[in-house]
mmCIF file of C-alpha atoms in Angstrom:
data_model
loop_
_atom_site.group_PDB
_atom_site.id
_atom_site.type_symbol
_atom_site.label_atom_id
_atom_site.label_comp_id
_atom_site.label_asym_id
_atom_site.label_seq_id
_atom_site.Cartn_x
_atom_site.Cartn_y
_atom_site.Cartn_z
ATOM 1 C CA MET A 1 127.441 188.365 80.434
ATOM 2 C CA LEU A 2 126.315 184.615 81.100
ATOM 3 C CA SER A 3 128.493 181.923 80.362
ATOM 4 C CA PRO A 4 127.501 178.345 80.544
ATOM 5 C CA PHE A 5 130.827 177.295 81.496
ATOM 6 C CA ILE A 6 131.294 179.132 84.934
ATOM 7 C CA ILE A 7 132.938 177.093 87.539
ATOM 8 C CA ASN A 8 132.476 177.032 91.130
ATOM 9 C CA ASP A 9 133.377 174.539 94.270
ATOM 10 C CA ARG A 10 129.847 172.623 93.837
ATOM 11 C CA ASN A 11 131.193 168.699 93.143
ATOM 12 C CA LEU A 12 130.025 167.006 90.277
ATOM 13 C CA HIS A 13 129.843 163.323 90.797
ATOM 14 C CA LEU A 14 133.006 162.595 88.848
ATOM 15 C CA ASP A 15 134.834 162.092 92.011
ATOM 16 C CA ARG A 16 137.968 163.954 91.497
ATOM 17 C CA TYR A 17 137.261 167.549 90.258
ATOM 18 C CA PRO A 18 134.900 170.430 91.391
ATOM 19 C CA LEU A 19 132.776 171.635 88.348
ATOM 20 C CA ALA A 20 130.145 174.103 88.588
ATOM 21 C CA GLN A 21 126.239 174.782 88.406
ATOM 22 C CA VAL A 22 125.085 178.275 87.876
ATOM 23 C CA ASN A 23 121.852 177.824 85.696
ATOM 24 C CA ARG A 24 120.777 174.228 85.470
ATOM 25 C CA SER A 25 119.389 174.481 81.927
ATOM 26 C CA LEU A 26 123.267 175.617 81.288
ATOM 27 C CA GLN A 27 125.304 173.704 83.586
ATOM 28 C CA ALA A 28 128.873 172.384 82.613
ATOM 29 C CA TRP A 29 127.989 168.704 82.510
ATOM 30 C CA ASP A 30 125.202 166.133 82.098
ATOM 31 C CA ALA A 31 124.276 162.695 83.582
ATOM 32 C CA ALA A 32 126.215 161.188 80.300
ATOM 33 C CA ASP A 33 129.367 162.661 81.267
ATOM 34 C CA GLU A 34 129.066 161.316 84.725
ATOM 35 C CA TYR A 35 128.171 157.954 83.482
ATOM 36 C CA LEU A 36 130.908 157.604 80.780
ATOM 37 C CA VAL A 37 133.578 158.943 83.342
ATOM 38 C CA ASN A 38 132.489 156.081 86.274
ATOM 39 C CA HIS A 39 132.298 153.672 83.734
ATOM 40 C CA ILE A 40 135.824 154.247 82.785
ATOM 41 C CA ALA A 41 137.105 154.403 86.607
ATOM 42 C CA GLN A 42 135.104 151.278 87.426
ATOM 43 C CA HIS A 43 136.483 148.909 84.372
ATOM 44 C CA GLN A 44 140.059 150.405 84.456
ATOM 45 C CA LEU A 45 140.081 151.254 81.058
ATOM 46 C CA ILE A 46 142.407 154.064 80.821
ATOM 47 C CA LYS A 47 146.002 153.590 82.274
ATOM 48 C CA PRO A 48 148.557 156.253 82.538
ATOM 49 C CA ASP A 49 150.227 155.548 79.323
ATOM 50 C CA THR A 50 146.778 155.336 77.444
ATOM 51 C CA ARG A 51 146.348 157.567 74.520
ATOM 52 C CA VAL A 52 142.731 159.316 74.733
ATOM 53 C CA LEU A 53 140.876 160.853 72.056
ATOM 54 C CA ILE A 54 137.814 162.996 73.274
ATOM 55 C CA PHE A 55 135.210 163.955 71.031
ATOM 56 C CA ASN A 56 132.626 166.917 71.504
ATOM 57 C CA ASP A 57 133.492 167.458 75.298
ATOM 58 C CA LEU A 58 130.975 170.281 75.821
ATOM 59 C CA PHE A 59 132.756 172.436 78.380
ATOM 60 C CA GLY A 60 135.473 169.939 79.698
ATOM 61 C CA ALA A 61 133.719 167.484 82.209
ATOM 62 C CA LEU A 62 135.611 164.548 80.658
ATOM 63 C CA THR A 63 138.498 166.451 79.625
ATOM 64 C CA VAL A 64 139.495 167.405 83.307
ATOM 65 C CA ASN A 65 139.596 163.556 84.177
ATOM 66 C CA PHE A 66 142.429 162.543 81.873
ATOM 67 C CA THR A 67 144.714 165.512 82.057
ATOM 68 C CA GLU A 68 147.670 163.105 83.245
ATOM 69 C CA ASN A 69 147.118 160.990 79.823
ATOM 70 C CA GLN A 70 148.381 161.853 76.234
ATOM 71 C CA LEU A 71 145.142 163.611 75.354
ATOM 72 C CA PHE A 72 143.420 164.820 72.217
ATOM 73 C CA THR A 73 140.135 167.020 72.240
ATOM 74 C CA VAL A 74 137.962 167.663 68.853
ATOM 75 C CA ASN A 75 135.473 170.368 68.878
ATOM 76 C CA ASP A 76 133.662 172.412 66.102
ATOM 77 C CA SER A 77 132.599 174.931 68.884
ATOM 78 C CA PHE A 78 134.934 177.669 69.832
ATOM 79 C CA LEU A 79 132.876 178.085 73.048
ATOM 80 C CA SER A 80 133.434 174.532 73.777
ATOM 81 C CA ILE A 81 137.249 174.996 73.190
ATOM 82 C CA CYS A 82 137.140 177.821 75.296
ATOM 83 C CA GLY A 83 135.276 176.051 78.073
ATOM 84 C CA ILE A 84 137.394 173.382 78.443
ATOM 85 C CA LYS A 85 140.434 175.914 78.792
ATOM 86 C CA HIS A 86 138.625 177.825 81.370
ATOM 87 C CA ASN A 87 137.861 174.706 83.526
ATOM 88 C CA LEU A 88 141.334 173.437 83.241
ATOM 89 C CA GLU A 89 142.319 176.659 84.658
ATOM 90 C CA GLN A 90 139.998 176.775 87.255
ATOM 91 C CA ASN A 91 140.701 173.345 88.592
ATOM 92 C CA HIS A 92 144.580 174.177 88.404
ATOM 93 C CA LEU A 93 145.072 171.412 85.804
ATOM 94 C CA SER A 94 147.998 171.140 83.322
ATOM 95 C CA ASP A 95 147.080 171.374 80.003
ATOM 96 C CA ASP A 96 150.749 170.141 78.838
ATOM 97 C CA ASN A 97 149.380 166.931 77.838
ATOM 98 C CA ARG A 98 146.455 168.025 75.757
ATOM 99 C CA SER A 99 146.255 168.676 71.994
ATOM 100 C CA GLN A 100 143.336 170.771 70.761
ATOM 101 C CA LEU A 101 141.809 170.153 67.354
ATOM 102 C CA THR A 102 139.069 171.446 65.093
ATOM 103 C CA SER A 103 136.407 169.420 63.788
ATOM 104 C CA LEU A 104 138.331 169.931 60.343
ATOM 105 C CA ASP A 105 141.853 168.896 61.676
ATOM 106 C CA PRO A 106 143.424 165.577 60.637
ATOM 107 C CA LEU A 107 142.668 162.979 63.396
ATOM 108 C CA PRO A 108 145.761 161.904 65.612
ATOM 109 C CA ASP A 109 147.651 158.524 65.295
ATOM 110 C CA ASP A 110 148.007 155.677 67.575
ATOM 111 C CA ILE A 111 145.012 156.494 69.752
ATOM 112 C CA ASP A 112 143.888 153.503 72.337
ATOM 113 C CA VAL A 113 140.543 154.811 73.788
ATOM 114 C CA ILE A 114 137.967 157.212 71.953
ATOM 115 C CA LEU A 115 135.407 158.797 74.273
ATOM 116 C CA TYR A 116 132.546 160.193 72.240
ATOM 117 C CA LYS A 117 129.760 162.593 73.512
ATOM 118 C CA ILE A 118 127.255 162.161 70.588
ATOM 119 C CA PRO A 119 126.175 165.743 69.051
ATOM 120 C CA LYS A 120 122.723 166.986 68.359
ATOM 121 C CA SER A 121 123.621 167.221 64.557
ATOM 122 C CA LYS A 122 123.068 163.783 63.068
ATOM 123 C CA SER A 123 125.270 164.955 59.914
ATOM 124 C CA LEU A 124 128.123 165.703 62.378
ATOM 125 C CA LEU A 125 127.622 162.491 63.792
ATOM 126 C CA SER A 126 128.040 160.438 60.498
ATOM 127 C CA GLU A 127 130.890 162.675 59.356
ATOM 128 C CA GLN A 128 133.038 162.144 62.582
ATOM 129 C CA LEU A 129 132.322 158.394 62.727
ATOM 130 C CA LEU A 130 133.091 157.906 59.150
ATOM 131 C CA LYS A 131 136.245 159.773 59.817
ATOM 132 C CA ILE A 132 137.163 157.670 62.871
ATOM 133 C CA LYS A 133 136.608 154.279 60.913
ATOM 134 C CA GLN A 134 138.905 155.529 57.909
ATOM 135 C CA LYS A 135 141.498 156.353 60.452
ATOM 136 C CA TYR A 136 141.728 153.604 63.538
ATOM 137 C CA SER A 137 141.643 149.763 63.749
ATOM 138 C CA GLU A 138 139.611 147.093 65.959
ATOM 139 C CA LYS A 139 142.071 147.737 68.344
ATOM 140 C CA VAL A 140 140.664 150.944 69.441
ATOM 141 C CA ILE A 141 138.202 151.035 72.534
ATOM 142 C CA PHE A 142 134.995 153.272 71.667
ATOM 143 C CA ILE A 143 132.651 154.450 74.139
ATOM 144 C CA ALA A 144 129.949 156.971 73.397
ATOM 145 C CA ALA A 145 127.558 158.565 75.788
ATOM 146 C CA ASP A 146 124.231 160.634 75.522
ATOM 147 C CA ARG A 147 120.966 161.419 77.163
ATOM 148 C CA ALA A 148 118.994 158.070 76.829
ATOM 149 C CA LYS A 149 116.226 159.975 75.185
ATOM 150 C CA GLU A 150 118.259 161.306 72.346
ATOM 151 C CA ILE A 151 119.651 157.675 71.270
ATOM 152 C CA HIS A 152 117.335 156.482 68.706
ATOM 153 C CA THR A 153 117.363 153.340 66.866
ATOM 154 C CA SER A 154 118.184 155.469 63.718
ATOM 155 C CA THR A 155 121.008 156.669 66.130
ATOM 156 C CA LEU A 156 122.428 153.375 66.617
ATOM 157 C CA LYS A 157 122.114 152.496 62.862
ATOM 158 C CA GLN A 158 124.443 155.037 62.346
ATOM 159 C CA PHE A 159 126.978 153.526 64.681
ATOM 160 C CA GLU A 160 126.921 150.155 62.980
ATOM 161 C CA LYS A 161 126.851 151.487 59.240
ATOM 162 C CA TYR A 162 130.000 153.693 60.066
ATOM 163 C CA LEU A 163 131.587 151.665 62.680
ATOM 164 C CA GLY A 164 130.419 148.262 63.339
ATOM 165 C CA THR A 165 129.030 146.024 66.160
ATOM 166 C CA THR A 166 127.040 148.393 68.241
ATOM 167 C CA LYS A 167 125.760 147.492 71.875
ATOM 168 C CA THR A 168 124.066 149.737 74.570
ATOM 169 C CA SER A 169 124.256 149.880 78.239
ATOM 170 C CA LEU A 170 121.369 150.189 80.568
ATOM 171 C CA ALA A 171 120.224 153.543 81.333
ATOM 172 C CA VAL A 172 121.277 155.296 84.382
ATOM 173 C CA LYS A 173 119.985 158.824 85.493
ATOM 174 C CA LYS A 174 118.447 158.884 82.021
ATOM 175 C CA ALA A 175 121.803 158.367 80.127
ATOM 176 C CA ARG A 176 123.066 155.642 78.359
ATOM 177 C CA LEU A 177 126.290 154.519 76.755
ATOM 178 C CA VAL A 178 127.009 153.127 73.306
ATOM 179 C CA PHE A 179 129.733 150.631 72.828
ATOM 180 C CA ALA A 180 130.903 150.101 69.282
ATOM 181 C CA GLU A 181 133.614 147.695 67.497
ATOM 182 C CA LEU A 182 135.211 149.060 64.593
ATOM 183 C CA ASP A 183 134.777 145.919 62.676
ATOM 184 C CA ASN A 184 132.620 146.924 59.770
ATOM 185 C CA PRO A 185 134.527 146.142 56.490
ATOM 186 C CA ALA A 186 132.318 148.674 54.267
ATOM 187 C CA HIS A 187 133.993 151.716 53.512
ATOM 188 C CA TYR A 188 132.282 155.302 52.810
ATOM 189 C CA ASN A 189 133.298 158.235 51.474
ATOM 190 C CA SER A 190 132.396 161.367 52.957
ATOM 191 C CA PRO A 191 129.261 163.277 51.497
ATOM 192 C CA PHE A 192 130.595 166.491 53.074
ATOM 193 C CA PRO A 193 130.913 169.345 52.342
ATOM 194 C CA THR A 194 127.779 169.296 50.445
ATOM 195 C CA VAL A 195 127.000 171.591 47.285
ATOM 196 C CA TRP A 196 123.757 172.922 46.523
ATOM 197 C CA PRO A 197 122.331 175.685 44.302
ATOM 198 C CA LEU A 198 121.153 178.957 45.966
ATOM 199 C CA GLU A 199 117.754 179.444 44.543
ATOM 200 C CA ASN A 200 117.081 182.480 42.395
ATOM 201 C CA THR A 201 120.675 183.261 41.761
ATOM 202 C CA ARG A 202 123.762 181.913 39.956
ATOM 203 C CA PHE A 203 125.427 180.925 43.175
ATOM 204 C CA SER A 204 126.118 177.269 44.858
ATOM 205 C CA LEU A 205 126.410 177.001 48.565
ATOM 206 C CA SER A 206 129.004 174.607 50.122
ATOM 207 C CA ASN A 207 128.037 173.426 53.932
ATOM 208 C CA HIS A 208 130.236 171.433 56.104
ATOM 209 C CA ALA A 209 128.347 168.631 58.349
ATOM 210 C CA ASN A 210 127.897 171.153 61.237
ATOM 211 C CA VAL A 211 126.081 173.854 59.432
ATOM 212 C CA TYR A 212 122.373 174.256 59.824
ATOM 213 C CA ALA A 213 120.311 173.535 56.695
ATOM 214 C CA ARG A 214 123.147 171.956 54.773
ATOM 215 C CA GLU A 215 121.265 170.802 51.797
ATOM 216 C CA LYS A 216 118.685 173.924 51.112
ATOM 217 C CA LEU A 217 117.954 177.249 52.138
ATOM 218 C CA ASP A 218 116.128 177.428 55.423
ATOM 219 C CA LEU A 219 112.871 179.341 55.953
ATOM 220 C CA GLY A 220 114.194 181.757 58.146
ATOM 221 C CA ALA A 221 117.255 182.791 55.876
ATOM 222 C CA ARG A 222 114.852 182.816 52.892
ATOM 223 C CA TYR A 223 112.692 185.407 54.585
ATOM 224 C CA PHE A 224 115.482 187.573 56.138
ATOM 225 C CA ILE A 225 116.849 187.906 52.623
ATOM 226 C CA GLN A 226 113.733 189.301 51.393
ATOM 227 C CA ASN A 227 114.031 191.938 54.011
ATOM 228 C CA LEU A 228 117.543 193.169 54.287
ATOM 229 C CA PRO A 229 118.589 196.593 54.369
ATOM 230 C CA GLU A 230 119.967 198.472 51.478
ATOM 231 C CA ILE A 231 123.525 198.788 51.892
ATOM 232 C CA ALA A 232 125.606 201.548 50.961
ATOM 233 C CA ALA A 233 129.213 201.483 49.245
ATOM 234 C CA GLY A 234 131.868 201.038 51.918
ATOM 235 C CA SER A 235 129.706 200.103 54.548
ATOM 236 C CA ARG A 236 131.187 198.043 57.436
ATOM 237 C CA VAL A 237 128.817 195.053 57.825
ATOM 238 C CA ILE A 238 128.816 192.127 60.194
ATOM 239 C CA ASP A 239 126.989 188.871 59.413
ATOM 240 C CA LEU A 240 126.620 187.592 63.159
ATOM 241 C CA GLY A 241 126.098 183.996 63.663
ATOM 242 C CA CYS A 242 126.762 183.766 59.976
ATOM 243 C CA GLY A 243 126.535 179.892 59.477
ATOM 244 C CA ASN A 244 127.330 179.209 55.710
ATOM 245 C CA GLY A 245 127.585 182.961 55.148
ATOM 246 C CA VAL A 246 124.436 183.141 52.939
ATOM 247 C CA ILE A 247 123.130 186.669 54.128
ATOM 248 C CA GLY A 248 127.033 188.084 53.694
ATOM 249 C CA LEU A 249 127.272 186.821 50.468
ATOM 250 C CA THR A 250 123.481 188.404 49.507
ATOM 251 C CA VAL A 251 125.042 191.673 50.585
ATOM 252 C CA LEU A 252 128.097 191.449 48.751
ATOM 253 C CA ALA A 253 126.157 190.147 45.530
ATOM 254 C CA ALA A 254 124.008 193.595 46.001
ATOM 255 C CA GLN A 255 126.822 195.799 46.862
ATOM 256 C CA GLU A 256 130.683 194.585 46.230
ATOM 257 C CA GLN A 257 132.075 197.682 48.158
ATOM 258 C CA ALA A 258 130.929 196.693 51.172
ATOM 259 C CA LYS A 259 133.124 195.430 54.080
ATOM 260 C CA VAL A 260 131.770 192.137 55.526
ATOM 261 C CA ARG A 261 132.863 190.471 58.517
ATOM 262 C CA PHE A 262 131.718 186.934 59.059
ATOM 263 C CA VAL A 263 131.159 185.912 62.669
ATOM 264 C CA ASP A 264 130.112 182.549 64.143
ATOM 265 C CA GLU A 265 131.265 180.029 67.026
ATOM 266 C CA SER A 266 131.540 176.916 64.589
ATOM 267 C CA HIS A 267 134.708 176.284 62.682
ATOM 268 C CA MET A 268 132.867 174.145 60.254
ATOM 269 C CA ALA A 269 130.222 177.436 59.743
ATOM 270 C CA ILE A 270 133.172 179.675 58.984
ATOM 271 C CA THR A 271 134.968 177.311 56.799
ATOM 272 C CA SER A 272 131.717 177.076 54.602
ATOM 273 C CA ALA A 273 131.136 180.865 54.860
ATOM 274 C CA ARG A 274 134.827 181.432 53.639
ATOM 275 C CA GLU A 275 134.480 178.855 50.680
ATOM 276 C CA ASN A 276 131.225 180.416 49.591
ATOM 277 C CA ILE A 277 132.606 183.554 49.383
ATOM 278 C CA GLU A 278 136.126 182.278 47.419
ATOM 279 C CA ASN A 279 133.934 180.256 45.187
ATOM 280 C CA ASN A 280 130.790 182.579 44.205
ATOM 281 C CA LEU A 281 132.609 185.900 44.543
ATOM 282 C CA PRO A 282 136.195 185.711 44.556
ATOM 283 C CA GLN A 283 136.599 189.488 43.164
ATOM 284 C CA VAL A 284 135.230 190.577 46.776
ATOM 285 C CA VAL A 285 137.473 188.033 49.299
ATOM 286 C CA ASP A 286 139.622 190.909 50.335
ATOM 287 C CA ASN A 287 136.645 192.720 51.417
ATOM 288 C CA CYS A 288 135.784 189.993 53.944
ATOM 289 C CA ILE A 289 137.320 189.059 57.272
ATOM 290 C CA PHE A 290 136.330 185.575 58.803
ATOM 291 C CA HIS A 291 136.242 185.351 62.478
ATOM 292 C CA VAL A 292 135.577 182.225 64.569
ATOM 293 C CA ASN A 293 134.318 184.011 68.052
ATOM 294 C CA ASP A 294 132.273 184.137 70.946
ATOM 295 C CA CYS A 295 129.707 186.817 69.483
ATOM 296 C CA LEU A 296 131.581 189.976 69.070
ATOM 297 C CA THR A 297 133.991 189.625 71.720
ATOM 298 C CA GLY A 298 136.992 191.766 71.030
ATOM 299 C CA PHE A 299 135.546 193.860 68.363
ATOM 300 C CA GLU A 300 136.175 197.617 68.526
ATOM 301 C CA PRO A 301 133.169 199.866 69.843
ATOM 302 C CA GLY A 302 131.772 201.995 66.922
ATOM 303 C CA SER A 303 133.225 199.540 64.171
ATOM 304 C CA ALA A 304 130.200 198.540 62.401
ATOM 305 C CA ASP A 305 127.574 200.318 60.372
ATOM 306 C CA VAL A 306 125.298 197.386 60.127
ATOM 307 C CA ILE A 307 124.693 194.191 61.705
ATOM 308 C CA LEU A 308 122.552 191.370 60.551
ATOM 309 C CA CYS A 309 121.725 188.412 62.809
ATOM 310 C CA ASN A 310 119.580 185.523 63.165
ATOM 311 C CA PRO A 311 119.909 184.644 66.834
ATOM 312 C CA PRO A 312 120.117 180.776 67.779
ATOM 313 C CA PHE A 313 117.661 179.997 70.485
ATOM 314 C CA HIS A 314 119.480 176.731 71.493
ATOM 315 C CA GLN A 315 122.477 175.748 73.145
ATOM 316 C CA GLN A 316 122.821 172.226 72.205
ATOM 317 C CA THR A 317 119.640 170.805 73.553
ATOM 318 C CA ALA A 318 119.008 173.477 75.994
ATOM 319 C CA THR A 319 116.538 176.169 74.991
ATOM 320 C CA THR A 320 117.688 179.558 75.893
ATOM 321 C CA ASP A 321 117.822 183.392 75.133
ATOM 322 C CA HIS A 322 121.204 184.078 76.575
ATOM 323 C CA ILE A 323 122.625 184.036 73.359
ATOM 324 C CA ALA A 324 120.319 186.269 71.814
ATOM 325 C CA TRP A 325 120.960 188.759 74.956
ATOM 326 C CA GLN A 326 124.594 188.596 74.434
ATOM 327 C CA MET A 327 124.385 189.169 70.710
ATOM 328 C CA PHE A 328 122.131 192.252 71.044
ATOM 329 C CA ASN A 329 124.292 193.510 73.518
ATOM 330 C CA ASP A 330 127.725 193.022 71.828
ATOM 331 C CA SER A 331 125.730 194.714 68.688
ATOM 332 C CA PHE A 332 124.832 198.016 70.672
ATOM 333 C CA ARG A 333 128.440 198.129 71.840
ATOM 334 C CA VAL A 334 129.937 197.576 68.290
ATOM 335 C CA LEU A 335 127.857 199.729 66.338
ATOM 336 C CA LYS A 336 128.423 203.308 65.532
ATOM 337 C CA LYS A 337 125.874 205.901 66.260
ATOM 338 C CA GLY A 338 123.178 205.620 64.091
ATOM 339 C CA GLY A 339 124.142 202.279 62.954
ATOM 340 C CA GLU A 340 121.407 199.394 62.680
ATOM 341 C CA LEU A 341 120.831 195.961 64.137
ATOM 342 C CA ARG A 342 118.665 194.098 61.911
ATOM 343 C CA ILE A 343 117.339 190.689 62.777
ATOM 344 C CA ILE A 344 114.943 187.863 62.015
ATOM 345 C CA GLY A 345 113.539 185.600 64.753
ATOM 346 C CA ASN A 346 110.540 183.390 65.363
ATOM 347 C CA ARG A 347 107.521 185.594 66.338
ATOM 348 C CA GLN A 348 106.753 183.910 69.580
ATOM 349 C CA LEU A 349 110.449 184.705 71.084
ATOM 350 C CA GLY A 350 109.548 188.259 71.495
ATOM 351 C CA TYR A 351 113.063 189.902 70.487
ATOM 352 C CA HIS A 352 111.443 193.187 70.194
ATOM 353 C CA VAL A 353 111.070 193.730 73.963
ATOM 354 C CA LYS A 354 114.957 192.848 74.396
ATOM 355 C CA LEU A 355 115.798 195.335 71.533
ATOM 356 C CA GLN A 356 113.759 198.418 73.267
ATOM 357 C CA ARG A 357 115.411 197.481 76.389
ATOM 358 C CA ILE A 358 118.965 197.750 74.875
ATOM 359 C CA PHE A 359 118.519 200.398 71.993
ATOM 360 C CA GLY A 360 115.631 202.215 73.433
ATOM 361 C CA ASN A 361 113.627 201.765 70.013
ATOM 362 C CA HIS A 362 112.630 198.988 67.632
ATOM 363 C CA LYS A 363 111.089 198.849 64.210
ATOM 364 C CA LEU A 364 109.006 195.885 62.766
ATOM 365 C CA ILE A 365 110.289 195.549 59.149
ATOM 366 C CA ALA A 366 108.242 192.645 58.125
ATOM 367 C CA THR A 367 106.369 189.575 59.645
ATOM 368 C CA ASN A 368 104.510 186.606 58.505
ATOM 369 C CA GLU A 369 102.958 183.687 60.287
ATOM 370 C CA LYS A 370 106.211 182.284 61.213
ATOM 371 C CA PHE A 371 108.990 184.958 61.333
ATOM 372 C CA VAL A 372 109.541 188.677 62.287
ATOM 373 C CA THR A 373 112.267 191.007 60.941
ATOM 374 C CA ILE A 374 113.078 193.998 63.402
ATOM 375 C CA SER A 375 115.140 196.742 63.425
ATOM 376 C CA ALA A 376 117.168 198.891 66.003
ATOM 377 C CA ILE A 377 119.155 201.996 65.720
ATOM 378 C CA LYS A 378 121.871 202.799 68.201
ATOM 379 C CA LYS A 379 120.918 206.373 68.825
#
């Protein structure tokens, strides 16, 4: 299984600890991490007694530098949480001073410095900045970082709206820092979770900030819903990469006797999925289990009859097929003999080749100008 946070003894230009590169597109740090850590060191902004709060550290490139401080890390991604822990262990660093928080946990008191990696999701950016402003005073030092090409005028306007006076650094290695003062007197209420009606049903969907397609059903999910298999009573179904859980919800609406496990690596996604079952089909909650997980890691072989999946082909800004490979291989292991994996994907991704290689078979269920729905059976 490919892992985006594998470590070796290659030196990252953060001066203190070795981090690794296995696949350049999936390396565990970027130039923005380097820039931010080097800026902190150059200006001596963090002393031994400084309380540090880090947001969205992808796999620990920031965290490993501040383990001697009272440290708090905030992540929505289960993979990032695992990556940070893994990198600390690989570098023989103590984790005693660190508290790990999810994106839905309350923020800690009395923070001195906030280090902020700008997330790909602009909704998550707005939600996190709003929470920061609600919690902390102008005394807090706030520095954000990202690749320069990802910091747009609209991005800076979000910092100005939710935090206050905002300035940027010069670009270094195509990365840029954002310095914000928490001095905007305006206060905003969070719009999250957003709630919207699911078309052609009596249901309403609740989406937290980091859940894809948070205001309407996305085209892929809409097409997948039209081409789901018929589920028998008592079937053990997995909604893999479930997002807000709309696929599992659709299954349960048609067959309340199904046993559905919702799996996603996002804490906000799993919380959204749970809320959507509780709010729309409360009578079937006992038939559901909700997992924040790395694909199907730890699931028993032969424990599923049907797996439904819309594989992501991005990890943050990196385009990659390693997630789909892991999902398909995990599905083959977890399905019973005769069990079905049914997926949807963009036509150009060629998922049928992967399924044929892993399962030894595939069947085209439906296709249009953008998407294909494919089935594979575990023989």
